[in-house]
Amino acid sequence: MSWNKVAVVGAGLIKMGELFDQSYEQMAAGAFAAAMASVDRGAPEIDACIVATQRGSLWGQEGIGGNTVPSALGLSGIPCTRVENACPSGSDAFRIGAMVVASGVHDVVLVIGVEKMRDKSTQEGLLARAAAGHPLYNRGETAPVLFAPFATRHMHEFGTTPEMLASVAVKNHHNGCLDPYAHFQSEVTVEQVLSSPLVCSPLRLLDCCPQTDGAAAVVLTTAERATEFTDKPVYVAGFGVATDHPYLHEKSTYVGLPATTLASTRAYDMAGIGPADVDVAEVHDCFTITEILDIEDLGFVEKGKGGPASLEGETALDGRIPVNPSGGLLAKGHPIGATGIAQITECFWQLREEAGDRQVTIRNGFALQHNVGGRGSGVSVVNLLTRDR
Amino acid sequence: MSADVRPVGVVGVGVAAPALRLAPGEVAKVWGTGGGRGSLAVCGADEDTLTLAWEAAERAMGAAGAAGDAVSGLWWGTTRPPFAEGPSHAFLASALGLSVSVQGALCAGSPHCGMEALLAAWDAVAAGHADVALVVASDALLPGLGTAGETTTGAGAAALVLVASAGADGNGAGAPARLVSRATRRLPVVDRVRGDQEPATGDVYDGRLFREEVFLPLVADVAATLGTRERWALADPDGKLAGAAVRRLGGTLVSGDTQSRLGDAGSAAALLGAAASFSSPGTLGLVGYGGGRATAVAVEVTRPVPGAQIVEELLSGGSPVSYTDALKARGQLQAQTDPIPMGVPPGGAAFVRGNAEMLLLEGARCRACGTVSTPPSIHPHCIGCGGTELDVVPLARRGTVQTFVVNQTMPPPFTAPLPLVVVDLEDGARLMVQGTSADAADLTIGDPVTLTLRRYATERAIPVYGYKALRTPSRAAAGTTTSGRPVEEVAR
């Protein structure tokens, strides 16, 4: 029996991209307006806000508190807390928002993710993380280094091929063409992926998600009050978060991310379902290999079979388990704090069957949202949503 | 020598040279003068005099069977230490795993310092203040652009392990070689100099003047006092002087091949040039020169000194490097971009807490489950079972590649292609460290790798040292088989 104590009654995002013309505050306001406008019976009064921003350092506001966002939304004065938990910052903010509502302290909670990835150059932004962490034992650990070693090993153990990796990029770029909010709106071919420049062997440029600015927001309330706001609430069926050791040399395996398995097991147990009950999944595909690891770690396919499953279309819109109908991080983009909330938004639309050309078939009424990241890819969050109370 | 000093023997020898080789003609193409035969050893961007010294010393200790805690003193000669003022000796001693109470000295300031280190170590052992002395001479000098020195300056290091021991007897006891005589001469003249504010070394004022009035008279005079004329290993600042000196002295120049391969290794030149000859019996004359001083030392070799047999193999080979790549590696050609800073400042608390465990390459082994967590300071609990009963242990230096990536583009101070390698060490510990560009093209899961000290960065004039995973070459593997008997058995 699913948890279902909290419902999503509104969700929205802004068009993702290199939004050089928009400030952090303007992006937040755009996502807030979209979410509020989506609430069927009109914009509710917000009692509290959780904001997810993972990289304040990329727009000169490292160490900020939660007060920037309410001010930008005309809500200054409300309770607001900023959540920073690596790439799952947005999905963890959602989980925390759900717990806040379930606690009975606040009835209507705005969870908003906002991220500026392009206010600093790549060199001063993402590449500067090559100097973060232990001064020697992860020196040079850029973002792809967190996942590429798993590709090397996955290929070695399971015969996963570059074509299999490329098929993930091809699918997600295709889906992105059907999502008006996606950063990229163009198809790519396997050949284009395989001939794109090597970034971090064995990953090539088109195996990697772009650096994207963006914002997304959802409105949560109690399951009891949900129908005050909409006839089609989407319920929080369960969630799970898990951690793993923070350095790559401490991993117990290089063909999977145990934090994802642990987080999803907790979420499935909370929702009383299994992976076979999931109709659609928005998963963390920062790199093509990540989606292959994810679909194995989340239980959609057997360990080692993620590559062939992707190549054979099992994860396509009309496949056995559609994955990343929004275009995923690879095509929609990865504005880190906003990413999880944007994925929740897609799940909200899919379960309400409002996803237009990219709508997948909803059979069991369950959608899964997932992020994984942080140092050593050691933080994972899984949220499960359902349309049935 | 008075009767109450102890005789001193040599029980191990080790050498090191960087892999890059610059043809002097490449330099001549740019500046129009110089040129010449042979090649010049050039440090990669992550190598310097300290990493070369470490490599040579590790080999000498391994050959002598001398563990770090058995060494009583480190005497290191390098013309230009990594810190003009700073903890050069402490860094090297730590990385070699020597005891915290290790004695010794850093000799610097001219290429004569290699011999100064040898004499000082000899004296300490002879006087009974040290039982096992490690002598290292290393240099990787930075020649001024367009100087004559740029077509002759090389790099390299050599190390000896000395113990109190009479020469070998007929039964194989005692040290295989011993130090027998020595002499020093001085002439207060200006030769190669680098001022305090200058980044690189200048030329002698007049090459002919230096040759005829300084080098040859001084070297010939001091060498003649040894009373030997069998085999000579000589400092050779321009690649021709040693030959001229030996023509005056008589005998054979054994350091010519090394000089021709590596160029002038500065303070290491004499020891490095002699190293291969420690494998064959007879008398060796070593003559170092620099800063208006020359020192000659006679060594009597009775049996092959452990480590000497692989010197030839270690110094051969190398990879050609272009002049521009050599300049980039030496830091004399830099892009005008801001390098990515270290995550924490190299002079800061994280390095005060962590430098020893990084230089010693330590892990924390769990008493309950045996898992090794690395490094100890960030692991108060075992990563395997959460236990807190942990013993700090030195990690194995060899292992195999569990998995890896190669960063294909990296901004300064990184150099691409940059491998990052997860290594399964022989002792069961696991580490992720950088690899080197040389291995990037064809690194494979399962490859054997050796953890080797390298310079990770230089920030605010502070070099940062740590280990990198280098694919184990067959020559290094051969090095493990040449260990002599444990040094304790020889020393007395």
Coordinates of C-alpha atoms in Angstrom, one line a residue, chain A residues 123-124 127-142 144-145 147-153 156-157 198-203 245-254, chain B residues 337-344 351 357-358 361 374-375 378-379 383 401-414 418 420 422 430-434 445 456-457 464-466:
Chain A
Q123 CA 37.0 26.4 -16.7
E124 CA 36.0 28.4 -13.6
L127 CA 36.3 22.1 -14.4
A128 CA 37.3 23.9 -11.2
R129 CA 35.8 20.9 -9.3
A130 CA 38.8 19.0 -10.6
A131 CA 40.6 20.7 -7.7
A132 CA 37.9 20.0 -5.1
G133 CA 37.9 17.3 -2.4
H134 CA 41.0 15.6 -1.2
P135 CA 44.0 17.5 -2.6
L136 CA 45.5 14.4 -4.2
Y137 CA 43.1 11.4 -4.2
N138 CA 40.6 12.9 -6.5
R139 CA 42.7 15.6 -8.1
G140 CA 41.6 15.8 -11.7
E141 CA 38.1 14.4 -10.9
T142 CA 35.9 16.3 -13.3
P144 CA 32.7 12.7 -16.3
V145 CA 35.3 11.1 -14.1
F147 CA 30.9 8.0 -14.2
A148 CA 33.4 7.1 -17.0
P149 CA 35.3 4.5 -14.8
F150 CA 32.0 2.7 -14.6
A151 CA 31.7 2.7 -18.4
T152 CA 35.3 1.3 -18.7
R153 CA 34.5 -1.5 -16.3
H156 CA 35.1 -4.9 -19.8
E157 CA 32.7 -7.1 -17.8
L198 CA 36.4 12.2 -26.8
V199 CA 35.9 14.2 -23.6
C200 CA 36.8 11.6 -20.9
S201 CA 37.5 8.3 -22.4
P202 CA 35.5 6.2 -23.1
L203 CA 32.9 9.0 -23.0
H245 CA 31.5 6.3 0.3
P246 CA 32.5 9.6 -1.2
Y247 CA 35.7 8.6 -3.1
L248 CA 35.9 6.5 -6.2
H249 CA 38.6 4.3 -4.8
E250 CA 36.2 3.3 -2.0
K251 CA 33.5 1.8 -4.3
S252 CA 32.6 -1.8 -3.8
T253 CA 31.7 -2.1 -7.5
Y254 CA 32.5 -0.3 -10.7
Chain B
T337 CA 45.5 31.6 -18.6
D338 CA 44.7 31.4 -14.9
P339 CA 45.4 27.9 -13.7
I340 CA 42.9 26.0 -11.6
P341 CA 44.0 26.4 -8.0
M342 CA 44.4 23.5 -5.6
G343 CA 41.2 22.9 -3.6
V344 CA 43.1 23.7 -0.5
F351 CA 48.6 19.6 4.2
E357 CA 50.3 10.3 5.0
M358 CA 50.3 11.3 1.4
L361 CA 51.4 6.6 1.1
T374 CA 42.9 5.6 2.5
P375 CA 44.1 8.1 3.7
I378 CA 39.7 11.2 6.6
H379 CA 38.7 7.8 7.8
I383 CA 34.9 1.9 5.0
V401 CA 44.3 -1.4 -13.0
Q402 CA 40.7 -2.0 -11.7
T403 CA 39.3 0.7 -14.0
F404 CA 40.3 4.0 -15.4
V405 CA 39.4 7.0 -17.5
V406 CA 41.4 9.5 -19.6
N407 CA 40.5 13.1 -19.4
Q408 CA 41.2 14.3 -22.9
T409 CA 41.1 18.1 -22.3
M410 CA 42.2 19.8 -19.1
P411 CA 43.0 23.4 -18.3
P412 CA 46.3 24.3 -16.6
P413 CA 47.9 23.3 -14.4
F414 CA 46.7 19.9 -15.5
L418 CA 45.2 12.8 -18.1
L420 CA 42.8 8.7 -13.6
V422 CA 41.6 3.0 -9.8
R430 CA 42.6 0.4 -3.4
L431 CA 43.5 3.9 -4.5
M432 CA 42.4 6.3 -7.2
V433 CA 45.3 8.5 -8.4
Q434 CA 46.4 10.2 -11.6
I445 CA 42.1 -2.9 -17.2
Y456 CA 51.1 17.2 -8.8
A457 CA 51.2 21.0 -8.8
V464 CA 52.9 19.4 -4.1
Y465 CA 54.0 15.8 -4.3
G466 CA 52.0 12.6 -4.4

